[in-house]
Coordinates of C-alpha atoms in Angstrom, one line a residue:
Chain A
Q1 CA 127.0 144.7 87.7
L2 CA 125.2 143.2 84.7
Q3 CA 125.0 145.5 81.7
L4 CA 123.2 145.2 78.4
Q5 CA 124.0 147.3 75.4
E6 CA 122.1 147.5 72.1
S7 CA 123.9 148.3 68.9
G8 CA 122.9 148.5 65.2
P9 CA 121.8 150.9 62.5
G10 CA 119.6 153.8 63.5
L11 CA 118.0 154.1 60.1
V12 CA 116.5 151.3 58.0
T13 CA 115.0 151.5 54.6
P14 CA 111.4 150.3 54.2
S15 CA 111.1 146.6 53.1
E16 CA 114.6 145.9 54.3
T17 CA 115.7 144.0 57.4
L18 CA 116.3 145.6 60.8
S19 CA 119.2 144.0 62.7
L20 CA 120.2 144.7 66.3
T21 CA 122.7 143.1 68.7
C22 CA 122.6 143.2 72.5
A23 CA 126.0 142.7 74.2
V24 CA 125.9 141.3 77.7
S25 CA 128.7 142.2 80.1
G26 CA 129.3 141.7 83.8
G27 CA 127.6 138.3 83.8
S28 CA 127.1 135.1 81.8
I29 CA 124.4 134.7 79.2
S30 CA 123.8 131.1 80.3
S31 CA 120.7 130.0 82.3
Y32 CA 118.6 133.0 81.5
Y33 CA 116.0 134.2 79.0
W34 CA 117.0 137.1 76.8
N35 CA 114.3 139.4 75.5
W36 CA 113.6 142.1 72.9
I37 CA 111.0 144.7 73.6
R38 CA 110.1 147.8 71.6
Q39 CA 108.3 151.1 72.2
A40 CA 106.9 153.2 69.4
P41 CA 107.0 156.9 69.9
G42 CA 104.5 157.9 72.6
K43 CA 103.3 154.4 73.0
G44 CA 103.6 151.5 75.5
L45 CA 105.9 148.5 75.7
E46 CA 105.6 145.7 73.2
W47 CA 107.3 142.4 73.8
I48 CA 108.9 141.1 70.6
G49 CA 110.2 137.7 71.8
H50 CA 112.9 135.9 73.7
V51 CA 115.6 133.4 73.4
F52 CA 116.8 131.0 76.0
H53 CA 120.6 130.5 76.3
I54 CA 120.3 127.1 74.6
G55 CA 118.7 128.7 71.6
T56 CA 115.0 128.0 72.0
T57 CA 112.8 131.0 71.1
S58 CA 109.3 132.4 71.5
Y59 CA 107.8 135.3 69.6
N60 CA 104.9 137.7 69.9
P61 CA 102.3 136.2 67.6
S62 CA 101.7 139.6 65.9
L63 CA 105.3 139.7 64.8
K64 CA 106.3 136.0 64.5
S65 CA 106.3 135.8 60.7
R66 CA 108.9 138.6 60.4
V67 CA 111.1 138.2 63.5
S68 CA 114.1 136.1 64.4
I69 CA 116.1 136.1 67.6
S70 CA 119.4 134.2 68.1
V71 CA 122.0 133.8 70.8
D72 CA 125.8 133.5 70.6
T73 CA 127.0 132.2 74.0
S74 CA 130.7 132.3 72.9
R75 CA 130.4 136.1 72.5
N76 CA 127.9 136.7 75.2
L77 CA 125.4 138.4 73.0
F78 CA 122.0 137.9 71.4
S79 CA 120.5 139.4 68.2
L80 CA 117.2 140.5 66.7
R81 CA 116.2 140.5 63.0
V82 CA 112.9 142.1 61.8
M83 CA 112.3 141.5 58.1
S84 CA 110.2 143.6 55.7
V85 CA 110.1 146.6 57.9
T86 CA 107.6 149.5 57.5
A87 CA 107.3 152.8 59.2
A88 CA 105.2 151.1 61.9
D89 CA 108.4 149.4 63.0
T90 CA 110.0 152.7 64.0
A91 CA 110.6 152.5 67.7
V92 CA 113.1 152.4 70.6
Y93 CA 114.3 148.8 70.8
Y94 CA 115.3 147.4 74.2
C95 CA 117.0 144.2 75.2
A96 CA 116.3 142.8 78.6
R97 CA 117.2 139.8 80.8
G98 CA 114.4 137.5 82.0
G99 CA 114.9 135.5 85.1
S100 CA 115.7 131.8 85.1
S101 CA 113.2 129.0 85.7
S102 CA 109.7 130.2 86.8
G103 CA 110.8 133.9 86.8
W104 CA 111.5 134.0 83.1
Y105 CA 109.1 136.8 82.5
R106 CA 110.6 139.0 85.3
L107 CA 112.7 141.5 83.3
D108 CA 115.3 142.6 85.8
H109 CA 118.0 144.2 83.6
W110 CA 117.5 146.4 80.6
G111 CA 119.7 148.0 78.0
Q112 CA 119.4 151.8 77.5
G113 CA 117.5 151.3 74.2
A114 CA 118.3 151.9 70.6
L115 CA 116.1 154.2 68.4
V116 CA 115.5 152.7 65.0
T117 CA 113.8 154.8 62.3
V118 CA 112.3 153.2 59.2
S119 CA 112.5 155.7 56.4
S120 CA 113.6 156.0 52.8
Chain B
S1 CA 95.8 135.3 74.5
S2 CA 95.9 137.0 77.8
E3 CA 95.7 140.8 78.3
L4 CA 96.6 143.2 81.1
T5 CA 94.6 146.4 81.7
Q6 CA 95.9 149.5 83.4
D7 CA 94.3 152.9 83.9
P8 CA 95.9 155.4 81.4
S9 CA 96.5 158.1 83.9
V10 CA 96.5 158.7 87.7
S11 CA 97.4 161.7 89.7
V12 CA 98.4 162.0 93.4
A13 CA 99.2 165.0 95.7
L14 CA 102.7 165.2 96.9
G15 CA 103.1 163.1 100.0
Q16 CA 99.9 161.2 99.6
T17 CA 99.4 157.5 98.9
V18 CA 98.5 156.2 95.4
S19 CA 97.6 152.8 94.1
L20 CA 98.0 151.7 90.5
T21 CA 96.1 148.6 89.3
C22 CA 96.8 146.0 86.7
R23 CA 94.0 143.6 85.8
G24 CA 94.0 140.3 83.9
D25 CA 93.0 136.7 84.1
S26 CA 96.6 135.4 84.0
L27 CA 97.2 137.2 87.4
R28 CA 95.1 134.6 89.1
N29 CA 97.9 132.1 88.5
Y30 CA 101.0 134.1 87.6
D31 CA 103.0 136.9 89.2
A32 CA 102.8 140.5 88.1
H33 CA 105.9 142.6 87.9
W34 CA 106.1 146.4 87.8
Y35 CA 108.3 148.8 85.9
Q36 CA 108.9 152.5 86.2
Q37 CA 109.8 154.5 83.1
K38 CA 110.9 158.1 83.2
P39 CA 111.1 160.2 80.0
G40 CA 114.0 159.2 77.8
Q41 CA 115.0 156.3 80.1
A42 CA 114.7 152.5 79.9
P43 CA 112.1 150.8 82.2
L44 CA 113.3 149.9 85.6
L45 CA 111.9 146.9 87.6
V46 CA 110.5 148.4 90.9
F47 CA 108.5 145.5 92.3
S48 CA 108.2 141.9 91.5
G49 CA 105.7 139.2 92.3
K50 CA 104.0 139.2 95.7
N51 CA 106.7 140.7 97.8
R52 CA 110.0 141.3 96.1
R53 CA 111.5 144.8 95.9
P54 CA 114.8 145.0 93.9
S55 CA 117.8 146.5 95.7
G56 CA 117.8 150.3 95.6
I57 CA 114.1 150.7 95.2
P58 CA 112.6 152.8 98.1
D59 CA 110.4 150.9 100.5
R60 CA 107.6 153.4 99.9
I61 CA 106.9 151.3 96.8
S62 CA 105.1 148.0 97.5
G63 CA 102.9 145.5 95.7
S64 CA 100.1 143.0 96.2
T65 CA 97.8 140.8 94.2
S66 CA 94.3 139.7 94.9
G67 CA 92.4 137.6 92.4
N68 CA 92.9 139.0 88.9
T69 CA 94.2 142.3 90.1
A70 CA 97.7 143.4 91.0
T71 CA 98.3 146.7 92.8
L72 CA 101.4 148.8 93.1
T73 CA 101.2 151.2 96.0
I74 CA 103.3 154.3 96.5
T75 CA 103.1 155.5 100.1
G76 CA 104.0 159.2 100.5
A77 CA 104.5 159.9 96.8
Q78 CA 107.5 162.1 95.9
A79 CA 108.1 164.3 92.9
E80 CA 110.6 161.7 91.6
D81 CA 107.9 159.1 91.4
E82 CA 106.3 160.9 88.5
A83 CA 106.7 158.4 85.6
D84 CA 105.0 155.8 83.5
Y85 CA 104.3 152.5 85.2
Y86 CA 103.9 149.2 83.4
C87 CA 102.9 145.9 84.7
N88 CA 103.8 142.6 83.0
S89 CA 103.1 138.9 83.4
R90 CA 102.9 135.9 81.2
D91 CA 100.3 134.5 78.9
S92 CA 98.2 131.8 80.6
S93 CA 98.5 129.3 77.8
S94 CA 101.9 130.0 76.2
D95 CA 105.4 131.2 77.0
H96 CA 104.7 134.7 75.9
V97 CA 105.4 137.9 77.9
I98 CA 102.6 140.3 78.1
F99 CA 102.5 144.0 79.2
G100 CA 99.8 146.3 80.4
G101 CA 99.2 149.5 78.5
G102 CA 100.9 151.6 81.2
T103 CA 99.7 154.2 83.7
K104 CA 101.1 157.8 83.6
L105 CA 101.4 158.9 87.2
T106 CA 101.4 162.6 87.9
V107 CA 102.5 164.0 91.2
L108 CA 100.8 167.3 91.9

């Protein structure tokens, strides 16, 4: 059974960098797309970006200038960095697996989510 | 960039049938996928593309697409179906994932 688990600080200071890791267990990180999605309190889902197992990335244009996603296949995990955070970046951050090939935007496995609060 | 539009809220009487819609130009060429999210939980994929229901999802949940509109139908809605439902697809001209704004389903 594939499982994803987010980890990282729950509190980040404004203007600093938010860093989260998603550990993948019960399956290989190879051959799939690995996504970060966030949900601000009381709001809908916002796609942040994804990384393919070989390291190629794609980002939401609204966040592209501040976001970086990377993958570590040797450790079966992938990571998110959001730079210069503000209170508007406060959200639950989810990692999720996208399908392979033409199903890359079908998000079939999700982590439980990690609440990140941006505050001084 | 492409957008997906969902009704903000829908209600259904217990045991009745309800249809949730998702509209967007990208759906003319690409699949829509549907997610159920209950309070405090992560989204759960409940229907995929034209006819794919993940293991463990009850068969009262089904999906279809016509033109630019994808529809998720719940036949005989149960109390446990009360949740937020999101559709997603891909942008027509890039490798970006897009989400609809979500529909809050209330079972009366």
